[in-house]
Amino acid sequence: MSKTILKTMIAGAILLTSTQMISQTKTNATYMTVVYSVVKTVALDLSSTGINATIQVPEGVSIIPDKYSILIGNGKDILISIEESYSPFSEKVAFTKGNSVRGFVKFIKQDETSYIAEMNPFGSQKEYDFAYFIELNGTKYVLQDPGSERNADLKSLEAIFNIAKTIKAN
């Protein structure tokens, strides 16, 4: 099994790795991660969505039509929702902490405007969510993983989180 994941964002590029299974027993699998390419990032102009901003994304990421929010992604391993925020960040943090359906465990990273949270829905397996709040040209937005996404790989989610944090007003 081989899975391509986003690993790290570095100076205008994203380092991609391939995680490959090298052995498997009944109870355990051993994986090896190999760096295989650096992907150039480009500025994605969001003005067609009504947001006068750009975000640095890997080539191939585009705006995805959606009737509920603005989505950007590549149809494979990157998907970010951008929505106007009508509540303060502190309310989103409190909601996440009290979310019994998604099973909040802890914040992996947290600052004044963003977080990555570990969730354990129904006691099944670890999943991760993120949110990043920003004000652009006088309007508050939240960039987050869409609710339909189930992110079981923290490193991949961190890379998407880092992409979200590159949004800048024009």
Short mmCIF file of C-alpha atoms in Angstrom, two decimals:
data_model
loop_
_atom_site.label_atom_id
_atom_site.label_comp_id
_atom_site.label_asym_id
_atom_site.label_seq_id
_atom_site.Cartn_x
_atom_site.Cartn_y
_atom_site.Cartn_z
CA MET A 1 0.00 0.00 0.00
CA SER A 2 1.33 3.43 -0.91
CA LYS A 3 -0.22 6.72 0.13
CA THR A 4 0.90 10.17 -0.96
CA ILE A 5 0.59 12.76 1.77
CA LEU A 6 1.46 16.40 2.18
CA LYS A 7 4.28 16.57 4.66
CA THR A 8 5.72 20.02 5.18
CA MET A 9 5.33 23.45 3.65
CA ILE A 10 8.70 25.09 2.96
CA ALA A 11 9.48 28.44 1.33
CA GLY A 12 7.04 28.44 -1.57
CA ALA A 13 6.96 24.68 -1.98
CA ILE A 14 5.39 21.65 -0.37
CA LEU A 15 7.46 18.57 0.38
CA LEU A 16 5.61 15.39 -0.60
CA THR A 17 6.34 11.97 0.74
CA SER A 18 5.23 8.47 -0.05
CA THR A 19 4.41 6.19 2.85
CA GLN A 20 4.82 2.56 1.84
CA MET A 21 4.11 -0.61 3.77
CA ILE A 22 7.29 -2.68 3.96
CA SER A 23 6.02 -5.56 6.11
CA GLN A 24 2.84 -6.75 7.75
CA THR A 25 1.89 -9.30 10.37
CA LYS A 26 -1.51 -10.11 11.86
CA THR A 27 -1.13 -7.44 14.51
CA ASN A 28 1.31 -4.90 13.12
CA ALA A 29 2.40 -3.19 9.93
CA THR A 30 5.71 -1.45 9.33
CA TYR A 31 5.84 1.61 7.10
CA MET A 32 8.68 3.52 5.52
CA THR A 33 8.37 7.15 4.46
CA VAL A 34 10.32 8.30 1.42
CA VAL A 35 10.65 11.90 0.26
CA TYR A 36 10.02 11.91 -3.46
CA SER A 37 9.25 15.43 -4.64
CA VAL A 38 8.86 19.08 -3.84
CA VAL A 39 5.71 20.66 -5.24
CA LYS A 40 5.71 24.30 -6.24
CA THR A 41 2.99 26.49 -4.77
CA VAL A 42 1.01 29.14 -6.62
CA ALA A 43 -1.18 32.02 -5.49
CA LEU A 44 -4.86 31.12 -5.87
CA ASP A 45 -6.91 34.29 -6.34
CA LEU A 46 -10.16 34.11 -4.38
CA SER A 47 -11.71 37.31 -5.78
CA SER A 48 -14.19 35.33 -7.92
CA THR A 49 -15.73 34.09 -4.64
CA GLY A 50 -16.19 37.60 -3.26
CA ILE A 51 -13.11 37.39 -1.02
CA ASN A 52 -10.42 39.86 -2.04
CA ALA A 53 -7.53 37.58 -1.06
CA THR A 54 -5.05 34.99 -2.28
CA ILE A 55 -3.86 31.74 -0.72
CA GLN A 56 -0.68 29.80 -1.52
CA VAL A 57 -1.62 26.31 -2.71
CA PRO A 58 0.05 23.44 -4.56
CA GLU A 59 -0.44 23.50 -8.33
CA GLY A 60 -3.72 21.74 -9.18
CA VAL A 61 -5.71 23.15 -6.27
CA SER A 62 -8.69 25.23 -7.38
CA ILE A 63 -11.98 26.69 -6.20
CA ILE A 64 -14.65 23.99 -5.98
CA PRO A 65 -18.28 25.07 -6.49
CA ASP A 66 -20.36 24.55 -3.33
CA LYS A 67 -23.66 26.13 -2.30
CA TYR A 68 -22.88 26.33 1.43
CA SER A 69 -19.29 27.58 1.61
CA ILE A 70 -16.25 28.31 -0.49
CA LEU A 71 -14.19 25.16 -0.97
CA ILE A 72 -10.68 24.92 -2.32
CA GLY A 73 -9.08 21.61 -3.06
CA ASN A 74 -7.60 19.21 -5.56
CA GLY A 75 -10.13 16.37 -5.40
CA LYS A 76 -7.65 14.08 -3.65
CA ASP A 77 -5.91 15.05 -0.44
CA ILE A 78 -6.52 18.79 0.00
CA LEU A 79 -9.87 20.33 0.94
CA ILE A 80 -10.40 23.58 2.84
CA SER A 81 -13.69 25.32 3.59
CA ILE A 82 -13.77 29.13 3.83
CA GLU A 83 -16.81 30.70 5.48
CA GLU A 84 -17.70 34.12 6.82
CA SER A 85 -17.59 33.95 10.63
CA TYR A 86 -20.33 35.58 12.68
CA SER A 87 -19.10 34.35 16.05
CA PRO A 88 -15.81 34.95 17.85
CA PHE A 89 -13.01 32.39 17.84
CA SER A 90 -13.58 31.71 21.55
CA GLU A 91 -17.09 30.37 20.76
CA LYS A 92 -15.67 27.98 18.13
CA VAL A 93 -13.10 26.76 20.68
CA ALA A 94 -15.83 26.23 23.31
CA PHE A 95 -18.04 24.42 20.78
CA THR A 96 -15.18 22.13 19.76
CA LYS A 97 -14.31 21.33 23.40
CA GLY A 98 -17.94 20.49 24.17
CA ASN A 99 -18.60 18.47 21.00
CA SER A 100 -19.73 15.09 22.34
CA VAL A 101 -20.58 13.74 18.87
CA ARG A 102 -17.07 14.31 17.53
CA GLY A 103 -15.55 13.36 20.91
CA PHE A 104 -13.09 16.16 21.70
CA VAL A 105 -9.86 14.80 23.24
CA LYS A 106 -7.37 17.69 23.26
CA PHE A 107 -5.88 20.57 21.30
CA ILE A 108 -2.68 19.54 19.52
CA LYS A 109 -1.89 23.16 18.58
CA GLN A 110 -3.69 26.30 19.67
CA ASP A 111 -3.05 30.03 19.54
CA GLU A 112 -5.19 33.20 19.49
CA THR A 113 -6.58 32.52 15.99
CA SER A 114 -6.24 28.81 15.24
CA TYR A 115 -6.20 25.26 16.50
CA ILE A 116 -5.74 21.64 15.54
CA ALA A 117 -7.87 19.36 17.72
CA GLU A 118 -7.72 15.63 18.29
CA MET A 119 -11.18 14.07 18.17
CA ASN A 120 -12.35 10.54 18.92
CA PRO A 121 -15.88 10.16 17.54
CA PHE A 122 -17.85 7.42 19.27
CA GLY A 123 -14.59 6.11 20.78
CA SER A 124 -13.60 4.65 17.41
CA GLN A 125 -10.36 6.15 16.16
CA LYS A 126 -8.37 9.37 16.31
CA GLU A 127 -9.36 12.09 13.88
CA TYR A 128 -8.17 15.66 13.63
CA ASP A 129 -9.95 18.95 12.91
CA PHE A 130 -8.59 22.44 12.39
CA ALA A 131 -9.87 25.99 12.32
CA TYR A 132 -8.12 29.25 11.44
CA PHE A 133 -9.83 32.61 12.01
CA ILE A 134 -8.72 35.68 10.10
CA GLU A 135 -10.06 39.14 9.29
CA LEU A 136 -9.62 40.16 5.66
CA ASN A 137 -10.63 43.63 4.48
CA GLY A 138 -12.95 44.10 7.48
CA THR A 139 -14.72 40.71 7.22
CA LYS A 140 -14.04 37.78 9.56
CA TYR A 141 -13.57 34.31 8.06
CA VAL A 142 -12.91 30.82 9.34
CA LEU A 143 -10.87 28.38 7.26
CA GLN A 144 -11.40 24.80 8.36
CA ASP A 145 -11.65 21.24 7.25
CA PRO A 146 -15.19 20.64 5.99
CA GLY A 147 -17.38 18.66 8.40
CA SER A 148 -17.62 15.80 5.93
CA GLU A 149 -13.87 15.21 6.02
CA ARG A 150 -12.42 12.62 8.39
CA ASN A 151 -8.72 13.32 8.87
CA ALA A 152 -7.00 10.37 10.52
CA ASP A 153 -3.49 11.47 9.54
CA LEU A 154 -2.17 14.34 11.68
CA LYS A 155 0.79 15.14 9.38
CA SER A 156 -1.50 15.53 6.35
CA LEU A 157 -3.88 17.73 8.32
CA GLU A 158 -0.98 19.88 9.57
CA ALA A 159 0.09 20.48 5.97
CA ILE A 160 -3.45 21.52 5.00
CA PHE A 161 -3.59 23.74 8.12
CA ASN A 162 -0.33 25.39 7.02
CA ILE A 163 -1.82 26.02 3.57
CA ALA A 164 -4.88 27.67 5.17
CA LYS A 165 -2.64 30.00 7.16
CA THR A 166 -1.12 31.44 3.95
CA ILE A 167 -4.31 33.36 3.06
CA LYS A 168 -3.62 37.09 2.62
CA ALA A 169 -5.79 40.06 1.69
CA ASN A 170 -5.09 41.61 -1.71
#
